[in-house]
């Protein structure tokens, strides 16, 4: 059975690449139909293979082995080969990626059907993204992971800017790329530092030497840091960029300019969770980096609160869900900060289901309303789009963490672990995330009520809405099923009684880290708080948007300061405009006027001017009289002959 | 009695270099007539032939004199071609003044 698994992993990885290449290169010749079928064929192969391996792991126990593919870099001390790491962590991530990606591929057939441009490019990019993400999760060393990391960044860029005639989409794509690049710089430095200190970029080598890193100190601008703290901090900054944590979150709401299936796949379910995956992958180092974990706790919880508060005031349906994603990613980092990597991955998995579902539902609404995204122009769509309404309800229930939906199991586990972790930071995180649980329910039901249940504000727009075709509905149905069931099915494997058997050696837990058993001893009141707060949030949303719809406007008017603070997303964009973009503009202008115009363009101009003037002088000798030419010739001959005779 | 044995090869060379210089100066000092240039070229060629004959005699080697026979023949042909060119030139431009041949001006 063993070699079978390896080849199945190779199939999982490469069939999306095959689909991407053939639909991208041949799509123009053979048409959209071919492109769609070949990329979906690739996804089916990949999906089947990954589910097979997953089933095998669940059935016959965890594995930990390398699947060699090729040698990549081979120099004296720096050797990298391209091997795939087959363990529970990589396979579970690969399964999520292929599953969501497959459903999104199917959904896209319906969603992109009104496009005027040929869509083979879209399907090629989607499959390319899937390949990159699989490359990221299956890599056995940090350099390979970094390659996948950059490749998902690239495909995200391509897909955000898919509608390249829209200036906003192009700007958003560049913004996402640049913000990620800044964070990636830290990630790259982290990898280099890790290589310098441990001599290898392979996970297996690094993890063996993790105890040494605890003892090693690294001197940085005169301060002495523990190597493991330094490295995990740098890697965390990289993860912050990809996972849109506070300070690096600015690209995620703008990324909603891309097509909605892209938002569901990349900016909700898979790519943005790569940071969480990286943290879980580096668990042996994070386990010993206490201070960095405290920082992760704080950043994660503040991000969760910040994004939820901003989501309250957004008018764009997709942006509201995007901030919600940002907030949920904060939850995952809180779990990482508590050392509960398994819980983080559990929330990652359930979140992938319900957030992809919410996005696809939003896409279905947008599709029905012909690209209208403003929630305040919608309303009364429950009768027009009954199925979409039901799945959005399921997604929101899962997001808010209502029993027995998926979010209840994962989100409550995170908050329990924050309480039981028993440090100042974690109590802070618990308070903040509890507050966020209230806000989460509030903004989710605000969305639901505004879109589906409030009276319609624009009859002309909403009366013509029709339920989406079955090619879009069926993937949503599957995801809705996942949002209902994945919580209680997976909880025993991911964090419950079977977790040691399930994860095997793929996630490292320190000897004094008992968080997974501690969460079962959470006091009842603490354990119930998030659910109570969520129900409270739903009630508040009901009062504000159904019973007294005038209330939110009044609140916004009487608290205009805080309202503007929230609707401008805490003025982060404005702040970055002042701190980074303005000085950069001024610097660029100076460099353009002096560096470019004066020096780089000026120097060749001076040379050209000199050449021209000297040429004018010399050309006077060319007067056309061959007598003079003959004289010159004779003089030259005499000089040469004389020289030859004298020095011969 | 060979005259060369009494006066040596030097006077021949002096005469030939004078002839050569006259020819050379004739080429670039001519302002008026193209035919003068043709004649100057002939003069330079003859100066070279004189040198050949003188040395051929001095070294009792007939090769030089045979060479001169060939070059004289070629010179005759060459001046015929030159004159033909000048005739055609005159037909086109109605003048063979050297001063007016400035088509090569850069």
XYZ file of C-alpha atoms in Angstrom:
754
model
C 0.000 0.000 0.000
C 2.846 2.391 0.807
C 4.093 3.169 -2.741
C 0.475 3.651 -3.805
C 0.132 6.608 -1.453
C 3.207 8.287 -2.896
C 1.992 8.069 -6.448
C -1.446 9.281 -5.401
C 0.171 12.309 -3.789
C 2.012 13.012 -7.034
C -1.274 12.751 -8.933
C -2.877 15.135 -6.435
C -0.156 17.671 -6.961
C 0.321 17.534 -10.710
C -3.116 17.044 -12.190
C -4.155 20.672 -11.467
C -0.929 21.782 -13.154
C -1.807 19.642 -16.150
C -5.312 21.142 -16.195
C -3.931 24.653 -15.889
C -1.354 24.252 -18.655
C -3.655 22.602 -21.136
C -6.570 24.969 -20.569
C -4.314 28.008 -20.590
C -2.223 27.097 -23.620
C -4.797 25.331 -25.748
C -7.902 27.206 -24.564
C -7.578 29.827 -27.269
C -7.475 27.200 -30.004
C -9.880 24.592 -28.677
C -12.363 26.887 -26.986
C -13.831 27.509 -23.565
C -15.677 24.213 -23.366
C -12.435 22.308 -23.686
C -10.694 24.548 -21.153
C -13.447 24.076 -18.592
C -13.589 20.314 -19.038
C -9.842 19.788 -18.912
C -9.325 21.896 -15.798
C -12.241 20.220 -14.056
C -10.912 16.829 -15.121
C -7.594 17.732 -13.487
C -9.439 18.732 -10.337
C -11.450 15.502 -10.253
C -8.246 13.450 -10.457
C -6.615 15.553 -7.784
C -9.676 15.397 -5.552
C -10.020 11.630 -5.829
C -6.328 11.042 -5.133
C -6.244 13.329 -2.106
C -9.382 11.804 -0.614
C -7.902 8.359 -1.137
C -4.761 9.260 0.824
C -6.820 10.969 3.517
C -9.020 7.917 3.856
C -5.958 5.751 4.069
C -4.509 7.855 6.859
C -7.744 7.848 8.824
C -8.131 4.127 8.290
C -4.636 2.824 8.880
C -2.911 5.453 10.955
C -0.624 8.437 10.370
C 2.345 8.379 8.052
C 5.476 10.429 7.898
C 7.542 10.032 4.792
C 9.088 11.809 1.850
C 8.099 11.327 -1.764
C 11.113 12.271 -3.886
C 10.459 14.079 -7.167
C 13.660 15.765 -8.295
C 16.928 17.268 -7.121
C 16.744 20.996 -7.248
C 19.753 22.816 -5.829
C 22.932 20.955 -5.085
C 25.890 22.903 -3.790
C 28.370 22.102 -1.058
C 26.378 22.967 2.070
C 23.086 24.031 0.544
C 21.249 21.059 -0.846
C 17.601 21.110 -1.713
C 15.681 18.409 -3.409
C 12.072 18.630 -4.356
C 10.429 16.081 -2.104
C 6.836 15.924 -1.022
C 6.143 15.447 2.650
C 3.365 12.974 3.205
C 1.971 13.388 6.695
C -1.406 14.158 8.215
C -0.861 17.903 8.201
C -0.019 18.155 4.506
C -2.631 15.637 3.433
C -5.421 17.232 5.451
C -4.580 20.630 3.980
C -4.351 19.139 0.482
C -7.757 17.540 0.924
C -9.339 20.846 1.933
C -7.688 22.636 -0.968
C -8.739 20.127 -3.600
C -12.282 19.829 -2.240
C -13.006 23.554 -2.092
C -11.192 24.136 -5.353
C -13.198 21.457 -7.129
C -16.486 22.946 -5.915
C -15.379 26.432 -6.895
C -14.412 25.206 -10.370
C -17.913 23.799 -10.829
C -19.534 26.942 -9.438
C -17.459 29.119 -11.759
C -19.028 27.518 -14.824
C -22.296 29.142 -13.811
C -20.865 32.324 -12.372
C -18.680 33.137 -15.348
C -21.343 32.231 -17.932
C -22.215 35.886 -18.567
C -18.643 36.874 -19.336
C -17.994 38.409 -22.732
C -14.305 37.587 -22.737
C -13.369 33.907 -23.167
C -12.980 32.356 -19.724
C -10.279 29.762 -20.411
C -7.824 32.163 -18.769
C -9.911 32.125 -15.589
C -9.991 28.350 -15.350
C -6.303 28.112 -16.105
C -5.520 30.553 -13.279
C -7.814 28.715 -10.866
C -6.052 25.416 -11.540
C -2.683 27.123 -11.350
C -3.629 28.455 -7.948
C -4.634 24.979 -6.813
C -1.296 23.593 -7.941
C 0.599 26.363 -6.151
C -1.328 25.833 -2.956
C -0.681 22.092 -3.080
C 2.985 22.848 -3.707
C 2.952 24.985 -0.585
C 1.340 22.422 1.686
C 3.211 19.351 0.485
C 6.714 20.810 0.523
C 9.219 19.138 2.818
C 11.493 22.148 3.192
C 11.092 25.845 3.755
C 12.458 26.867 0.372
C 9.928 24.718 -1.452
C 7.231 26.086 0.814
C 8.397 29.591 -0.005
C 8.129 28.804 -3.720
C 4.537 27.693 -3.270
C 3.984 30.735 -1.067
C 5.073 33.055 -3.864
C 3.211 31.052 -6.484
C -0.091 31.416 -4.617
C 0.681 35.123 -4.318
C 1.153 35.262 -8.071
C -2.048 33.405 -8.865
C -3.908 35.560 -6.362
C -2.555 38.616 -8.180
C -3.630 37.240 -11.540
C -7.118 36.399 -10.312
C -7.774 39.643 -8.411
C -6.828 41.512 -11.553
C -8.772 39.121 -13.776
C -11.035 41.908 -15.012
C -8.050 43.911 -16.127
C -10.133 46.599 -17.794
C -11.365 47.715 -14.352
C -8.788 50.120 -12.877
C -9.914 49.275 -9.326
C -9.219 45.578 -9.915
C -5.740 46.264 -11.251
C -4.955 48.564 -8.323
C -6.228 45.951 -5.861
C -4.110 43.249 -7.490
C -0.987 45.368 -7.212
C -1.819 46.289 -3.630
C -2.209 42.635 -2.662
C 1.055 41.789 -4.351
C 3.046 44.610 -2.780
C 1.711 44.149 0.752
C 2.469 40.452 0.548
C 5.938 41.160 -0.767
C 6.747 43.303 2.270
C 5.733 40.491 4.603
C 7.527 37.938 2.438
C 10.764 39.828 2.938
C 10.551 39.033 6.652
C 9.687 35.448 5.854
C 12.722 35.169 3.594
C 14.993 36.648 6.255
C 13.520 34.156 8.714
C 14.326 31.260 6.402
C 17.877 32.544 5.890
C 18.407 32.976 9.610
C 17.094 29.501 10.229
C 19.496 28.142 7.631
C 22.442 30.016 9.121
C 21.684 28.826 12.644
C 20.553 25.272 11.989
C 22.336 24.508 8.719
C 19.348 23.105 6.919
C 16.011 24.158 5.494
C 14.408 20.731 5.798
C 11.640 20.528 8.353
C 12.890 17.220 9.705
C 16.420 18.594 10.329
C 15.173 21.856 11.768
C 12.840 20.111 14.173
C 15.612 17.844 15.425
C 17.725 20.890 16.154
C 14.910 22.923 17.705
C 16.226 22.410 21.275
C 19.593 23.853 20.182
C 17.803 26.927 18.872
C 16.389 27.473 22.339
C 19.925 27.742 23.692
C 21.351 29.743 20.770
C 21.293 33.487 21.041
C 21.303 35.862 18.148
C 22.672 39.354 18.383
C 20.598 41.888 16.502
C 21.426 45.629 16.529
C 22.971 45.303 19.946
C 20.148 43.348 21.540
C 20.380 39.726 22.432
C 17.508 37.561 21.255
C 16.852 33.893 21.605
C 17.228 32.401 18.154
C 13.915 30.561 18.289
C 12.017 33.734 19.259
C 13.663 35.715 16.501
C 13.014 33.099 13.833
C 9.444 32.452 14.804
C 8.800 36.195 14.928
C 10.106 36.619 11.379
C 8.088 33.678 10.122
C 5.033 35.061 11.903
C 5.395 38.398 10.108
C 5.429 36.460 6.840
C 2.295 34.645 7.946
C 0.679 37.963 8.920
C 1.022 39.174 5.352
C -0.497 36.134 3.759
C -3.184 35.740 6.411
C -4.102 39.431 6.451
C -3.455 40.056 10.133
C -3.535 43.556 11.608
C -1.179 46.010 9.836
C -1.003 43.714 6.814
C -4.764 43.275 6.386
C -5.222 46.200 4.008
C -5.023 44.105 0.862
C -7.773 41.631 1.733
C -10.879 43.878 1.480
C -9.574 45.353 -1.772
C -8.960 41.875 -3.146
C -12.742 41.529 -3.380
C -12.470 43.257 -6.762
C -11.778 39.820 -8.225
C -14.552 37.451 -9.331
C -16.511 36.024 -6.386
C -15.469 32.361 -6.846
C -11.896 33.598 -6.464
C -12.784 35.324 -3.215
C -14.336 32.095 -1.992
C -11.390 29.901 -2.922
C -8.355 32.102 -2.361
C -9.378 34.884 -0.031
C -11.493 32.816 2.311
C -10.823 29.116 2.262
C -7.265 28.385 1.245
C -4.571 30.939 0.490
C -5.191 33.242 3.429
C -4.966 30.270 5.760
C -1.446 29.505 4.512
C -0.073 31.585 7.371
C -1.894 29.413 9.899
C -0.591 26.341 8.124
C 2.963 27.692 8.280
C 2.651 28.300 12.010
C 1.330 24.770 12.545
C 4.108 23.372 10.368
C 6.723 25.187 12.433
C 5.118 24.007 15.678
C 8.364 22.527 17.119
C 9.976 25.958 17.007
C 6.884 27.881 18.083
C 6.501 25.504 21.018
C 9.680 26.933 22.546
C 9.118 30.557 21.522
C 6.945 31.770 24.408
C 7.209 35.497 23.785
C 6.422 35.239 20.105
C 3.395 33.115 20.929
C 2.209 35.811 23.322
C 2.610 38.330 20.518
C 0.665 36.046 18.180
C -2.110 35.847 20.764
C -2.370 39.615 21.019
C -2.149 40.322 17.290
C -4.625 37.542 16.523
C -7.213 38.702 19.020
C -6.927 42.380 18.077
C -7.263 41.464 14.408
C -10.368 39.441 15.189
C -11.942 42.365 17.014
C -10.822 45.022 14.562
C -12.108 43.199 11.492
C -15.424 42.304 13.120
C -16.018 45.916 14.152
C -15.275 47.140 10.640
C -17.512 44.479 9.110
C -20.415 46.032 11.041
C -20.449 49.172 8.944
C -19.577 47.913 5.470
C -22.189 48.377 2.775
C -20.601 46.069 0.226
C -21.726 42.479 0.734
C -18.363 41.016 -0.267
C -16.300 43.427 1.810
C -18.369 42.594 4.850
C -17.580 38.904 4.400
C -13.935 39.721 3.657
C -13.554 41.474 6.997
C -15.255 38.502 8.563
C -12.567 36.256 7.038
C -9.895 38.515 8.463
C -11.572 38.242 11.853
C -11.774 34.439 11.732
C -8.103 34.256 10.773
C -7.452 36.218 13.939
C -9.204 33.434 15.854
C -6.916 30.864 14.263
C -3.866 32.821 15.339
C -5.239 33.010 18.862
C -5.290 29.212 18.844
C -1.711 29.134 17.547
C -0.715 31.545 20.291
C -2.152 29.178 22.881
C -0.147 26.306 21.454
C -3.313 24.628 20.220
C -2.193 24.070 16.633
C -4.679 21.273 16.140
C -7.542 23.578 17.092
C -6.245 26.222 14.699
C -6.272 23.677 11.892
C -9.696 22.475 12.952
C -11.041 26.004 12.720
C -9.209 26.405 9.420
C -11.055 23.388 8.064
C -14.536 24.298 9.271
C -13.950 27.916 8.288
C -13.005 26.794 4.786
C -16.434 25.217 4.456
C -18.635 27.936 5.844
C -16.719 30.921 4.550
C -16.510 29.479 1.048
C -20.236 28.848 1.367
C -20.918 32.431 2.428
C -18.889 33.780 -0.452
C -20.534 31.517 -2.984
C -23.918 32.546 -1.556
C -22.959 36.195 -1.871
C -21.821 35.422 -5.406
C -25.200 33.880 -6.129
C -26.924 37.054 -4.893
C -24.599 39.240 -6.945
C -25.163 37.043 -9.975
C -28.937 37.276 -9.555
C -28.801 41.063 -9.217
C -26.430 41.554 -12.163
C -23.331 42.653 -10.249
C -25.007 44.792 -7.608
C -22.984 44.499 -4.389
C -24.500 47.207 -2.191
C -26.494 45.541 0.619
C -28.586 48.658 1.163
C -30.018 48.358 -2.332
C -31.057 44.747 -1.771
C -33.792 43.346 0.420
C -36.634 40.897 0.309
C -34.646 38.343 -1.647
C -35.672 35.396 0.563
C -38.592 34.570 -1.718
C -36.686 35.158 -4.921
C -33.585 33.160 -3.958
C -34.898 30.585 -1.461
C -31.988 28.178 -1.776
C -29.332 30.868 -1.514
C -31.138 32.226 1.529
C -31.111 28.837 3.251
C -27.425 28.184 2.601
C -26.483 31.684 3.701
C -28.373 31.039 6.934
C -26.464 27.796 7.407
C -23.161 29.533 6.695
C -23.960 32.343 9.110
C -25.051 29.919 11.826
C -21.785 28.069 11.397
C -19.821 31.326 11.440
C -21.518 32.554 14.585
C -20.831 29.233 16.308
C -24.359 28.052 17.030
C -24.760 24.404 18.073
C -24.474 22.013 16.178
C -23.010 23.852 13.185
C -19.316 23.570 12.315
C -18.203 26.845 13.856
C -19.564 25.873 17.247
C -17.024 23.079 17.595
C -13.962 24.905 16.361
C -14.545 28.453 17.558
C -15.605 27.408 21.034
C -12.533 25.210 21.274
C -10.365 28.214 20.464
C -12.005 30.308 23.147
C -11.798 27.525 25.665
C -8.108 27.136 24.951
C -7.623 30.900 25.339
C -9.237 30.682 28.785
C -7.410 27.553 29.877
C -4.006 28.692 28.598
C -3.934 30.716 31.771
C -1.752 33.717 31.060
C -2.451 37.449 31.082
C -2.319 37.624 27.299
C -4.701 34.741 26.870
C -7.295 36.199 29.256
C -7.061 39.395 27.255
C -7.514 37.354 24.082
C -10.491 35.552 25.609
C -12.257 38.807 26.486
C -11.588 40.283 23.059
C -12.641 37.188 21.148
C -15.825 36.853 23.233
C -16.689 40.399 22.305
C -15.883 39.491 18.710
C -18.240 36.506 18.894
C -21.045 38.978 19.653
C -19.983 41.252 16.782
C -19.674 38.269 14.433
C -23.287 37.277 14.982
C -24.352 40.911 14.714
C -22.739 41.581 11.330
C -23.692 38.180 9.916
C -27.379 38.687 10.675
C -27.195 42.306 9.617
C -26.131 40.944 6.232
C -28.838 38.272 6.204
C -31.629 40.641 7.237
C -30.563 43.406 4.877
C -30.264 41.108 1.890
C -33.042 38.610 2.411
C -35.629 39.793 4.924
C -35.763 43.571 5.041
C -38.264 45.156 2.650
C -36.785 45.754 -0.764
C -35.403 49.252 -1.315
C -35.004 48.940 -5.034
C -37.938 47.083 -6.539
C -36.677 47.476 -10.094
C -33.484 45.680 -9.131
C -34.788 42.929 -6.888
C -38.036 42.014 -8.620
C -36.213 40.538 -11.607
C -33.873 38.393 -9.488
C -33.923 34.689 -10.304
C -32.425 31.740 -8.443
C -29.030 30.715 -9.805
C -28.639 27.686 -12.106
C -28.072 24.261 -10.607
C -24.390 24.294 -11.535
C -24.004 27.026 -8.932
C -26.486 25.669 -6.428
C -25.061 22.167 -6.126
C -21.575 23.211 -4.943
C -23.256 25.452 -2.371
C -25.327 22.489 -1.235
C -22.210 20.384 -0.708
C -20.547 23.181 1.237
C -23.693 23.668 3.319
C -23.580 19.993 4.181
C -19.929 20.461 5.182
C -20.802 23.504 7.280
C -23.370 21.475 9.163
C -21.490 18.217 9.605
C -17.749 18.902 9.482
C -17.710 20.154 13.068
C -18.931 17.109 14.915
C -17.491 14.600 12.439
C -13.978 16.013 12.526
C -13.777 17.215 16.091
C -12.854 13.836 17.542
C -10.102 13.421 14.927
C -8.718 16.938 14.986
C -8.911 17.833 18.667
C -10.785 15.070 20.443
C -9.892 11.640 21.714
C -8.311 10.419 18.467
C -6.086 13.412 17.869
C -2.752 11.830 18.803
C -3.467 8.943 16.506
C -4.714 11.212 13.738
C -1.929 13.800 13.667
C 0.908 11.400 14.439
C 4.209 13.252 14.416
C 3.128 15.964 12.010
C 2.338 18.469 14.759
C 4.711 18.749 17.679
C 3.331 19.360 21.136
C 5.716 20.093 23.984
C 5.831 17.897 27.060
C 4.132 20.509 29.233
C 1.561 21.562 26.653
C -1.699 19.910 27.709
C -4.025 22.448 26.172
C -5.989 19.861 24.196
C -6.919 17.919 27.315
C -7.374 21.067 29.384
C -10.105 22.483 27.160
C -12.443 19.722 28.269
C -12.183 21.028 31.828
C -13.316 24.558 30.989
C -15.874 25.888 33.489
C -19.380 25.588 32.105
C -20.118 29.299 32.263
C -16.976 30.164 30.298
C -17.707 27.492 27.729
C -21.257 28.793 27.235
C -20.356 32.469 26.964
C -19.600 32.578 23.208
C -22.883 30.882 22.312
C -24.862 33.199 24.580
C -23.117 36.240 23.130
C -23.742 34.988 19.593
C -27.469 34.574 20.253
C -27.476 38.030 21.799
C -25.847 39.334 18.634
C -28.562 37.770 16.499
C -31.232 39.359 18.679
C -29.609 42.781 18.456
C -29.388 42.433 14.669
C -33.068 41.458 14.589
C -34.043 44.502 16.616
C -31.875 46.869 14.600
C -32.612 45.725 11.092
C -36.074 44.165 11.198
C -38.076 45.643 14.078
C -36.705 49.190 14.143
C -34.831 49.728 10.848
C -34.472 53.411 11.688
C -32.247 52.624 14.674
C -28.901 52.037 12.858
C -29.193 55.311 10.968
C -29.941 57.166 14.184
C -27.000 55.529 15.905
C -24.715 56.380 13.012
C -25.860 59.996 13.103
C -25.532 60.468 16.840
C -22.141 58.733 17.016
C -20.773 60.043 13.739
C -17.170 60.069 14.987
C -16.945 56.370 15.877
C -19.065 55.522 12.839
C -16.663 57.219 10.484
C -13.785 55.566 12.319
C -15.331 52.160 11.621
C -16.476 52.733 8.060
C -12.974 53.892 7.159
C -11.576 50.680 8.663
C -9.858 52.447 11.575
C -8.219 54.803 9.084
C -5.521 52.276 8.270
C -5.517 53.144 4.587
C -5.327 56.842 5.400
C -2.510 56.196 7.865
C -0.489 54.187 5.362
C -1.147 56.896 2.814
C 0.557 59.399 5.093
C 3.314 57.197 6.487
C 4.382 55.194 3.461
C 2.796 56.279 0.226
C 3.264 60.073 0.441
C 6.982 59.951 1.378
C 7.456 57.316 -1.287
C 5.836 59.607 -3.850
C 8.051 62.495 -2.826
C 11.159 60.320 -2.943
C 10.154 58.990 -6.353
C 9.608 62.492 -7.658
C 13.008 63.613 -6.456
C 14.666 60.584 -7.978
C 12.760 61.133 -11.211
C 13.666 64.801 -11.524
C 17.284 64.524 -10.440
C 18.310 60.916 -10.812
C 16.457 60.023 -13.967
C 16.182 63.257 -15.901
C 19.511 64.814 -14.940
C 21.877 61.907 -14.514
C 20.590 58.850 -16.328
C 19.083 60.721 -19.257
C 21.478 63.685 -19.013
C 24.796 61.849 -19.394
C 24.003 60.232 -22.770
C 22.666 63.564 -24.006
C 25.960 65.292 -23.185
C 27.920 62.560 -24.946
C 25.651 62.785 -27.988
C 26.012 66.564 -28.088
C 29.806 66.327 -27.948
C 29.874 63.733 -30.726
C 27.651 65.834 -32.915
C 29.742 68.970 -32.531
C 33.069 67.253 -33.126
C 31.623 65.447 -36.126
C 30.596 68.805 -37.606
C 34.150 70.104 -37.254
C 35.765 67.040 -38.754
C 33.327 66.800 -41.642
C 34.736 70.065 -43.039
C 37.735 68.084 -44.241
C 35.457 66.076 -46.503
C 35.324 68.789 -49.163
C 34.940 66.429 -52.143
C 38.212 67.384 -53.868
C 39.992 64.141 -54.646
C 43.231 66.038 -55.002
C 43.136 66.673 -51.294
C 42.186 63.055 -50.640
C 45.138 61.944 -52.687
C 47.438 64.277 -50.763
C 46.175 62.921 -47.461
C 46.678 59.425 -48.763
C 50.252 60.161 -49.761
C 51.038 61.845 -46.458
C 49.656 58.816 -44.621
C 51.662 56.450 -46.793
C 54.827 58.423 -46.192
C 54.277 58.438 -42.455
C 53.633 54.699 -42.360
C 56.591 53.892 -44.566
C 58.895 56.134 -42.577
C 57.801 54.607 -39.323
C 58.244 51.152 -40.760
C 61.691 51.889 -42.092
C 62.926 53.549 -38.918
C 61.677 50.951 -36.498
C 62.048 47.886 -38.649
C 81.163 48.850 -71.589
C 78.074 49.310 -69.517
C 77.238 52.857 -68.519
C 75.968 51.542 -65.226
C 79.419 50.410 -64.221
C 80.803 53.902 -64.566
C 78.087 56.032 -62.922
C 76.349 53.464 -60.669
C 72.656 53.041 -59.977
C 72.198 56.237 -57.899
C 71.639 58.811 -60.723
C 68.917 56.575 -62.151
C 67.179 56.530 -58.831
C 67.470 60.278 -58.445
C 65.952 60.822 -61.871
C 63.168 58.338 -61.184
C 62.330 59.897 -57.810
C 62.244 63.360 -59.398
C 59.890 62.008 -62.026
C 57.756 60.343 -59.351
C 57.528 63.524 -57.292
C 56.556 65.566 -60.350
C 53.809 63.035 -61.045
C 52.660 63.072 -57.430
C 52.522 66.847 -57.162
C 50.800 66.900 -60.563
C 47.926 64.803 -59.170
C 46.958 67.077 -56.323
C 48.198 70.412 -57.582
C 46.173 70.231 -60.797
C 43.219 72.573 -60.707
C 42.167 72.730 -64.313
C 42.364 69.618 -66.443
C 41.621 66.000 -65.670
C 43.898 64.848 -68.460
C 46.871 66.352 -66.630
C 46.122 63.993 -63.753
C 46.094 61.072 -66.149
C 49.446 62.179 -67.481
C 50.836 62.541 -63.977
C 49.840 58.984 -63.188
C 51.656 57.826 -66.347
C 54.701 59.761 -65.208
C 54.713 58.022 -61.810
C 54.413 54.665 -63.492
C 57.308 55.424 -65.790
C 59.430 56.484 -62.846
C 58.794 53.096 -61.291
C 59.659 51.398 -64.619
C 62.948 53.287 -64.802
C 63.831 51.958 -61.353
C 63.025 48.435 -62.448
C 65.208 48.669 -65.547
C 68.105 50.194 -63.669
C 68.146 47.474 -61.034
C 67.584 44.770 -63.646
C 70.718 45.970 -65.442
C 72.690 46.336 -62.245
C 72.010 42.816 -61.098
C 72.140 41.353 -64.667
C 68.703 39.939 -64.186
C 66.369 40.132 -67.166
C 63.193 39.643 -65.078
C 62.863 43.356 -64.309
C 62.986 44.359 -67.968
C 60.358 41.779 -68.909
C 58.247 43.133 -66.089
C 58.556 46.609 -67.563
C 57.341 45.330 -70.931
C 54.178 44.043 -69.237
C 53.590 47.157 -67.199
C 54.028 49.407 -70.251
C 51.385 47.384 -72.059
C 49.064 47.653 -69.121
C 49.784 51.372 -68.781
C 48.790 51.895 -72.411
C 45.548 50.049 -71.853
C 44.975 51.920 -68.635
C 45.428 55.352 -70.214
C 43.081 54.329 -72.990
C 40.448 53.464 -70.388
C 41.207 56.666 -68.506
C 40.740 58.749 -71.639
C 37.508 56.935 -72.375
C 36.258 57.731 -68.871
C 37.165 61.367 -69.331
C 35.358 61.456 -72.678
C 32.211 60.067 -71.101
C 32.590 62.445 -68.182
C 32.828 65.372 -70.530
C 29.790 64.217 -72.433
C 27.761 64.181 -69.205
C 29.051 67.278 -67.402
C 30.319 69.380 -70.360
C 33.540 70.099 -68.512
C 36.609 68.270 -67.287
C 37.712 70.857 -64.769
C 39.172 69.316 -61.637
C 37.833 72.093 -59.415
C 34.254 71.176 -60.240
C 34.516 67.499 -59.345
C 33.147 67.845 -55.792
C 30.447 65.182 -55.784
C 32.222 63.340 -52.955
C 31.787 66.280 -50.584
C 30.675 64.982 -47.200
